Coordinates of C-alpha atoms and ligand atoms in Angstrom, one line a residue:
X29 CA -16.9 5.7 -20.2
X30 CA -19.9 4.0 -18.6
X31 CA -19.8 3.9 -14.8
X32 CA -18.9 0.5 -13.3
X33 CA -22.0 -1.7 -12.5
X34 CA -23.6 -1.2 -9.2
X35 CA -23.1 -4.9 -8.6
X36 CA -19.3 -4.4 -8.5
X37 CA -18.5 -4.7 -4.8
X38 CA -15.4 -5.5 -2.7
X39 CA -15.1 -8.7 -0.7
X40 CA -16.3 -7.6 2.7
X41 CA -15.3 -10.7 4.5
X42 CA -11.7 -10.6 3.1
X43 CA -11.4 -6.9 4.2
X44 CA -12.7 -7.8 7.7
X45 CA -10.3 -10.7 8.0
X46 CA -7.4 -8.4 7.0
X47 CA -8.4 -5.8 9.6
X48 CA -8.5 -8.4 12.3
X49 CA -5.2 -9.9 11.3
X50 CA -3.5 -6.4 11.3
X51 CA -5.1 -5.8 14.7
X52 CA -3.1 -8.7 16.1
X53 CA 0.1 -6.6 15.6
X54 CA 0.8 -4.1 18.4
X55 CA -2.2 -5.1 20.6
X56 CA -3.5 -2.8 23.3
X57 CA -4.5 -3.9 26.7
X58 CA -8.3 -3.5 26.2
X59 CA -9.0 -4.9 22.8
X60 CA -7.6 -2.1 20.7
X61 CA -4.1 -1.3 19.4
X62 CA -0.9 0.3 20.5
X63 CA 1.1 0.3 17.2
X64 CA 2.7 3.7 17.6
X65 CA 4.8 5.1 14.7
X66 CA 8.4 3.8 14.3
X67 CA 8.1 1.2 17.0
X68 CA 8.8 -2.5 16.4
X69 CA 5.1 -3.1 16.1
X70 CA 4.8 -0.5 13.4
X71 CA 7.6 -2.2 11.5
X72 CA 5.8 -5.6 11.8
X73 CA 2.6 -4.0 10.5
X74 CA 4.4 -2.5 7.6
X75 CA 6.0 -5.8 6.7
X76 CA 2.6 -7.5 6.8
X77 CA 1.1 -4.8 4.6
X78 CA 4.0 -5.2 2.1
X79 CA 3.6 -8.9 1.9
X80 CA -0.1 -8.5 1.2
X81 CA 0.6 -5.9 -1.5
X82 CA 3.3 -8.0 -3.2
X83 CA 1.0 -11.0 -3.1
X84 CA -1.5 -8.8 -4.9
X85 CA 1.0 -8.2 -7.7
X86 CA 2.1 -4.7 -6.6
X87 CA 5.5 -3.2 -6.5
X88 CA 6.3 -1.3 -3.2
X89 CA 7.9 2.1 -3.2
X90 CA 9.3 3.6 0.0
X91 CA 10.4 7.2 0.4
X92 CA 13.1 8.7 2.7
X93 CA 10.6 9.3 5.5
X94 CA 8.9 5.9 5.4
X95 CA 5.8 6.6 3.3
X96 CA 4.8 3.4 1.5
X97 CA 3.4 3.3 -2.1
X98 CA 2.1 0.0 -3.5
X99 CA 1.5 0.3 -7.2
X100 CA -0.9 -1.7 -9.4
X101 CA 0.0 -0.8 -13.0
X102 CA -2.4 0.8 -15.3
X103 CA -2.7 0.1 -19.0
X104 CA -1.0 3.5 -19.7
X105 CA 1.8 5.4 -17.9
X106 CA -0.6 8.1 -16.6
X107 CA -0.6 9.9 -13.2
X108 CA -1.8 7.3 -10.7
X109 CA -4.9 7.4 -8.5
X110 CA -3.7 7.2 -4.9
X111 CA -5.8 5.7 -2.1
X112 CA -4.8 5.1 1.5
X113 CA -4.3 6.3 5.0
X114 CA -2.1 5.3 8.0
X115 CA -1.2 2.1 9.9
X116 CA 0.1 3.8 13.0
X117 CA -2.2 4.1 16.0
X118 CA -2.6 6.0 19.2
X119 CA -1.2 4.4 22.4
X120 CA -4.8 3.4 23.3
X121 CA -6.0 3.4 19.8
X122 CA -8.7 1.4 18.0
X123 CA -8.4 -1.3 15.3
X124 CA -9.9 0.9 12.5
X125 CA -8.6 4.5 12.7
X126 CA -6.3 4.8 9.6
X127 CA -6.1 1.0 9.1
X128 CA -9.5 0.8 7.4
X129 CA -8.3 3.3 4.8
X130 CA -5.0 1.4 4.0
X131 CA -6.6 -2.0 3.9
X132 CA -9.7 -0.7 2.1
X133 CA -7.3 0.5 -0.6
X134 CA -5.6 -3.0 -0.7
X135 CA -9.1 -4.6 -0.9
X136 CA -9.7 -2.5 -4.1
X137 CA -6.6 -4.0 -5.7
X138 CA -7.6 -7.5 -4.6
X139 CA -11.1 -7.1 -6.1
X140 CA -9.8 -5.7 -9.4
X141 CA -7.4 -8.7 -9.6
X142 CA -10.2 -11.1 -8.9
X143 CA -12.3 -9.7 -11.7
X144 CA -9.4 -9.1 -14.1
X145 CA -10.4 -5.4 -14.3
X146 CA -7.8 -3.0 -15.8
X147 CA -7.6 0.7 -15.4
X148 CA -5.9 3.3 -17.6
X149 CA -4.3 5.0 -14.7
X150 CA -2.2 3.0 -12.2
X151 CA -3.6 2.8 -8.7
X152 CA -1.3 3.3 -5.7
X153 CA -2.2 2.3 -2.1
X154 CA -0.4 4.4 0.5
X155 CA 0.6 4.1 4.2
X156 CA 1.7 7.6 5.4
X157 CA 4.2 7.5 8.3
X158 CA 3.2 9.1 11.6
X159 CA -0.3 10.3 11.0
X160 CA -1.2 10.3 14.7
X161 CA 1.5 12.7 15.9
X162 CA 1.2 11.2 19.3
X163 CA 4.8 9.9 19.7
X164 CA 6.3 12.6 17.5
X165 CA 4.3 15.8 17.1
X166 CA 2.7 17.1 15.0
X167 CA 0.1 14.9 13.5
X168 CA 0.2 14.1 9.8
X169 CA 4.0 14.6 9.9
X170 CA 5.1 12.6 6.9
X171 CA 2.3 13.5 4.6
X172 CA 3.1 17.0 5.5
X173 CA 6.7 16.6 4.4
X174 CA 5.4 14.9 1.2
X175 CA 3.1 17.9 0.5
X176 CA 6.0 20.4 1.2
X177 CA 4.5 21.8 4.4
X178 CA 7.4 20.7 6.7
X179 CA 11.1 20.2 5.8
X180 CA 12.4 16.7 6.0
X181 CA 15.2 17.8 8.4
X182 CA 12.7 19.4 10.8
X183 CA 10.6 16.3 10.7
X184 CA 13.5 14.0 11.4
X185 CA 14.6 16.1 14.3
X186 CA 11.3 15.7 16.1
X187 CA 11.8 13.9 19.4
X188 CA 9.5 11.6 21.5
X189 CA 9.0 11.7 25.3
X190 CA 12.3 9.8 25.8
X191 CA 14.3 12.2 23.6
X192 CA 14.6 9.7 20.7
X193 CA 14.8 11.4 17.2
X194 CA 12.3 10.5 14.5
X195 CA 15.1 10.0 12.0
X196 CA 17.0 7.7 14.2
X197 CA 13.9 5.6 15.0
X198 CA 13.1 5.4 11.3
X199 CA 16.6 4.0 10.7
X200 CA 16.4 1.7 13.7
X201 CA 13.3 -0.1 12.4
X202 CA 14.8 -0.2 8.9
X203 CA 12.0 1.5 7.0
X204 CA 13.8 4.5 5.4
X205 CA 13.5 4.2 1.6
X206 CA 15.6 5.9 -1.1
X207 CA 12.8 7.7 -2.9
X208 CA 13.0 11.5 -2.3
X209 CA 10.0 12.6 -0.3
X210 CA 7.5 14.3 -2.5
X211 CA 9.1 13.1 -5.8
X212 CA 5.6 11.8 -6.8
X213 CA 3.5 14.8 -5.8
X214 CA 3.5 16.4 -9.3
X215 CA 2.3 13.2 -10.9
X216 CA -0.9 12.4 -8.9
X217 CA -4.3 12.1 -10.7
X218 CA -6.1 12.1 -7.3
X219 CA -6.0 10.9 -3.7
X220 CA -8.9 9.2 -1.9
X221 CA -9.0 8.3 1.8
X222 CA -11.5 6.1 3.6
X223 CA -11.7 6.7 7.3
X224 CA -14.1 6.1 10.2
X225 CA -15.9 9.3 11.2
X226 CA -14.5 9.3 14.7
X227 CA -17.7 11.3 15.7
X228 CA -21.4 10.5 16.3
X229 CA -23.2 12.0 13.4
X230 CA -23.5 9.2 10.8
X231 CA -24.5 6.5 13.4
X232 CA -27.0 8.9 15.0
X233 CA -28.6 9.7 11.7
X234 CA -28.5 6.0 10.5
X235 CA -26.4 7.1 7.5
X236 CA -24.0 4.6 5.9
X237 CA -21.6 7.1 4.1
X238 CA -20.1 10.5 4.9
X239 CA -19.2 12.4 1.8
X240 CA -16.5 14.6 3.3
X241 CA -16.6 18.1 1.7
X242 CA -14.3 19.8 4.2
X243 CA -11.9 19.1 7.1
X244 CA -11.9 21.5 10.1
X245 CA -8.7 23.3 10.9
X246 CA -6.5 22.4 13.9
X247 CA -4.2 24.4 16.2
X248 CA -1.7 22.9 18.7
X249 CA -0.2 25.3 21.2
X250 CA 2.3 23.9 23.7
X251 CA 2.1 25.8 27.0
X252 CA 4.9 25.8 29.6
X253 CA 4.0 27.1 33.1
X254 CA 6.9 27.6 35.5
X255 CA 6.5 28.1 39.3
X256 CA 8.6 26.6 42.0
X257 CA 9.0 23.1 43.4
X258 CA 8.3 23.1 47.1
X259 CA 7.1 20.8 49.9
X260 CA 3.4 20.2 49.8
X261 CA 3.2 20.0 53.6
X262 CA 5.4 22.7 55.0
X263 CA 5.0 25.5 52.4
X264 CA 2.3 28.0 53.5
X265 CA -0.4 28.5 50.9
X266 CA 0.4 32.2 50.2
X267 CA 4.1 31.3 49.5
X268 CA 3.3 28.8 46.8
X269 CA 4.0 29.2 43.1
X270 CA 2.0 26.2 41.9
X271 CA 2.4 25.5 38.2
X272 CA -0.2 22.7 38.5
X273 CA -2.8 25.1 39.7
X274 CA -1.9 27.5 37.0
X275 CA -2.4 24.8 34.4
X276 CA -5.7 23.9 35.9
X277 CA -7.0 27.5 35.6
X278 CA -5.7 27.8 32.0
X279 CA -7.5 24.5 31.1
X280 CA -10.7 25.9 32.5
X281 CA -10.1 29.0 30.3
X282 CA -9.6 26.7 27.2
X283 CA -12.9 25.1 27.8
X284 CA -14.7 28.4 28.2
X285 CA -13.0 29.8 25.0
X286 CA -14.1 26.8 22.9
X287 CA -17.7 27.0 24.3
X288 CA -17.8 30.7 23.5
X289 CA -17.6 29.7 19.9
X290 CA -20.3 27.0 20.0
X291 CA -21.5 24.9 18.3
X292 CA -18.6 24.1 16.0
X293 CA -15.4 25.0 17.9
X294 CA -13.8 22.5 20.2
X295 CA -10.8 22.7 22.6
X296 CA -9.0 20.5 25.1
X297 CA -5.5 19.4 26.2
X298 CA -4.7 15.7 25.7
X299 CA -1.0 15.9 26.4
X300 CA -0.1 17.0 30.0
X301 CA 3.3 16.7 31.8
X302 CA 3.7 17.6 35.5
X303 CA 7.2 18.1 36.9
X304 CA 8.5 16.6 39.1
X305 CA 5.2 14.7 39.4
X306 CA 5.9 13.6 42.9
X307 CA 3.1 13.3 45.4
X308 CA 4.6 15.6 48.0
X309 CA 6.1 18.3 45.7
X310 CA 4.2 21.3 44.5
X311 CA 4.6 21.2 40.7
X312 CA 7.4 23.6 39.7
X313 CA 6.6 23.2 36.0
X314 CA 3.8 21.9 33.8
X315 CA 3.9 21.4 30.0
X316 CA 0.7 20.8 28.1
X317 CA -0.6 21.1 24.5
X318 CA -3.9 22.9 23.8
X319 CA -5.8 21.5 20.8
X320 CA -8.3 24.0 19.3
X321 CA -10.3 23.1 16.2
X322 CA -13.0 24.8 14.1
X323 CA -14.2 24.8 10.4
X324 CA -13.6 28.6 10.5
X325 CA -10.0 29.8 10.4
X326 CA -10.9 33.2 12.0
X327 CA -12.4 31.3 15.0
X328 CA -9.2 29.3 15.4
X329 CA -7.0 32.4 15.2
X330 CA -9.4 34.1 17.7
X331 CA -9.1 31.2 20.1
X332 CA -5.3 31.2 19.9
X333 CA -5.3 34.9 20.7
X334 CA -7.8 34.4 23.6
X335 CA -5.6 31.6 25.0
X336 CA -2.5 33.9 25.0
X337 CA -4.4 36.6 26.8
X338 CA -5.9 34.3 29.4
X339 CA -2.7 32.3 30.1
X340 CA -0.7 35.5 30.7
X341 CA -3.4 37.0 32.9
X342 CA -3.7 33.9 35.0
X343 CA 0.0 33.5 35.4
X344 CA 0.7 37.2 36.2
X345 CA -1.9 36.9 39.0
X346 CA -0.2 33.8 40.4
X347 CA 3.4 34.9 40.0
X348 CA 4.0 32.2 37.5
X349 CA 6.0 32.3 34.2
X350 CA 4.3 31.1 31.0
X351 CA 5.5 30.4 27.5
X352 CA 3.4 29.5 24.5
X353 CA 4.7 27.8 21.4
X354 CA 2.7 26.8 18.3
X355 CA 3.7 23.2 17.6
X356 CA 1.2 22.2 15.0
X357 CA -1.8 23.1 12.9
X358 CA -3.4 23.4 9.6
X359 CA -6.1 25.6 8.1
X360 CA -9.6 24.3 7.3
X361 CA -9.6 22.3 4.1
X362 CA -12.1 22.3 1.2
X363 CA -11.7 19.0 -0.7
X364 CA -11.7 18.8 -4.5
X365 CA -15.2 19.1 -5.9
X366 CA -14.6 16.6 -8.7
X367 CA -13.4 14.0 -6.3
X368 CA -16.2 14.8 -3.8
X369 CA -18.7 14.3 -6.6
X370 CA -17.2 11.0 -7.5
X371 CA -17.7 9.8 -3.9
X372 CA -21.2 11.1 -3.7
X373 CA -22.1 9.5 -7.1
X374 CA -20.6 6.2 -6.0
X375 CA -22.8 6.1 -2.9
X376 CA -25.9 6.9 -4.9
X377 CA -25.0 4.3 -7.6
X378 CA -24.5 1.7 -4.9
X379 CA -27.7 2.6 -3.0
X380 CA -26.0 3.6 0.2
X381 CA -27.5 6.4 2.3
X382 CA -25.1 9.3 2.5
X383 CA -24.8 12.9 3.7
X384 CA -22.2 15.6 3.3
X385 CA -20.0 16.0 6.4
X386 CA -17.1 18.1 7.7
X387 CA -14.3 16.0 9.2
X388 CA -13.8 16.8 12.8
X389 CA -10.4 15.0 12.9
X390 CA -7.3 15.8 10.9
X391 CA -6.2 13.3 8.2
X392 CA -3.3 12.9 5.7
X393 CA -5.9 13.8 3.1
X394 CA -5.8 17.4 4.6
X395 CA -2.2 17.8 3.5
X396 CA -2.4 15.8 0.3
X397 CA -5.2 18.0 -0.8
X398 CA -2.5 20.7 -1.4
X399 CA -0.8 18.7 -4.1
X400 CA -3.5 16.6 -5.7
X401 CA -7.3 16.5 -6.1
X402 CA -8.4 14.8 -2.9
X403 CA -11.6 13.6 -1.2
X404 CA -12.6 11.3 1.7
X405 CA -15.1 8.7 2.3
X406 CA -16.4 8.2 5.9
X407 CA -18.2 5.3 7.6
X408 CA -19.9 5.5 11.0
X409 CA -18.3 4.2 14.2
X410 CA -20.1 2.9 17.3
X411 CA -21.1 5.8 19.7
X412 CA -18.8 8.0 17.6
X413 CA -15.9 6.7 19.7
X414 CA -12.3 6.8 18.5
X415 CA -8.8 7.2 20.0
X416 CA -10.1 4.7 22.5
X417 CA -9.4 0.9 22.5
X418 CA -13.2 0.3 22.5
X419 CA -13.4 1.9 19.0
X420 CA -15.8 -0.3 16.9
X421 CA -17.4 -0.5 13.5
X422 CA -19.7 -3.1 11.9
X423 CA -18.7 -5.3 9.0
X424 CA -21.4 -3.7 6.9
X425 CA -20.1 -0.2 7.6
X426 CA -16.6 -1.3 6.5
X427 CA -18.0 -3.0 3.4
X428 CA -20.1 0.0 2.4
X429 CA -17.2 2.4 2.8
X430 CA -14.9 0.3 0.8
X431 CA -17.5 -0.3 -1.9
X432 CA -17.8 3.5 -2.3
X433 CA -14.1 3.9 -2.2
X434 CA -13.8 1.3 -5.0
X435 CA -16.2 3.0 -7.3
X436 CA -14.8 6.5 -6.7
X437 CA -11.2 5.2 -7.4
X438 CA -12.0 3.2 -10.5
X439 CA -14.2 6.0 -11.9
X440 CA -11.2 8.3 -11.6
X441 CA -8.6 5.7 -12.7
X442 CA -10.9 4.9 -15.8
X443 CA -11.7 1.2 -16.2
X444 CA -10.5 -0.2 -19.6
X445 CA -13.6 -2.0 -20.9
Ligands
HGY20 O1 -5.5 14.7 15.5 C1 -6.2 14.2 14.6 O2 -7.2 14.8 14.3 C2 -5.8 12.9 13.9 O3 -6.5 11.9 14.5 N1 -4.4 12.7 14.0
MN21 MN1 -6.7 8.6 11.5
MN22 MN1 -6.2 9.0 14.9

């Protein structure tokens, strides 16, 4: 079958307008979004996405954990080509992280409808529940259940900072479907995800498209340091068991561990709780999550081991108790060569500059890669900034990414001439 003509392009203005309309739902306080999973804002965004998909002639499937599947029929009952990402955002998230991949998938359907193009395989646009893992850890929770990595019960028992259960919140917003989670996973031709890079490489090199060959691995370790609440004024320094100071020294060690595996390893703690968090009480307990990442699994495992050694040494010296619990993670991912080639060939056919790249962030594609041939398309983002309300992309970057996604998807779904 001949490749689709290089003049076959999506409607970049329509995609941009859809991005801006979705961005109105769950607005942040500084121009970005706070549309956290299973909130009323998430429900509103889901409803808008469903209306758009139905207006494009799709039927919407919904599984028991809230994953959404908008199907455009093919000419034959073949395994569909899936394309999508996530609509949930960080609390101080941007307008494009995840959303570009979902609405880029919808734009493909809209473009095919405009041109009356049919494909042998159906095409399904997905919205995966709780990719961010910020309200309910870990990240990529629902795509992980879909891929058989987590049990549904375990996922539904995850609680947020207010003790609310994932399953209860899913019921509260009314987005639990009846389709068994993962029922589709044995009938998937492929999965493609368009995502902003969330790093500085593509913009710095002036490259339009990232052909994602791998995703680096991730490890989340929750550390609990326990000392003793005491008065910050009247307690002599030698008598203190300061869990806040213990955390600070452990976080210094986290930075040193990551730097010892330069240039690819990274480490930090984004989630930090101090108890009782009162200005005149020495912290009796701190709870924080150490996020280590690397393209090399042995480096991740080494950093986890070094963390355990350093945390126990520091806390022994300070008379503190420490507990470490692995609360999330996935091994480095190599995406499907056939799908990666389809992405690279699409970029070349369309005349977009491109380079192979390893994804620094985790994505639903990292789990779906376990059950279907999977690849990702990346576009640059301004200053490589993401997980920040100032996250920004250009219309041209969005258009180029969706054009490449279009060609990779229809090459795989096989256009009926
Ligand atoms: O954590 C991640 O890499 C993704 O943004 N959830
Ligand atoms: Mn994302
Ligand atoms: Mn994100």
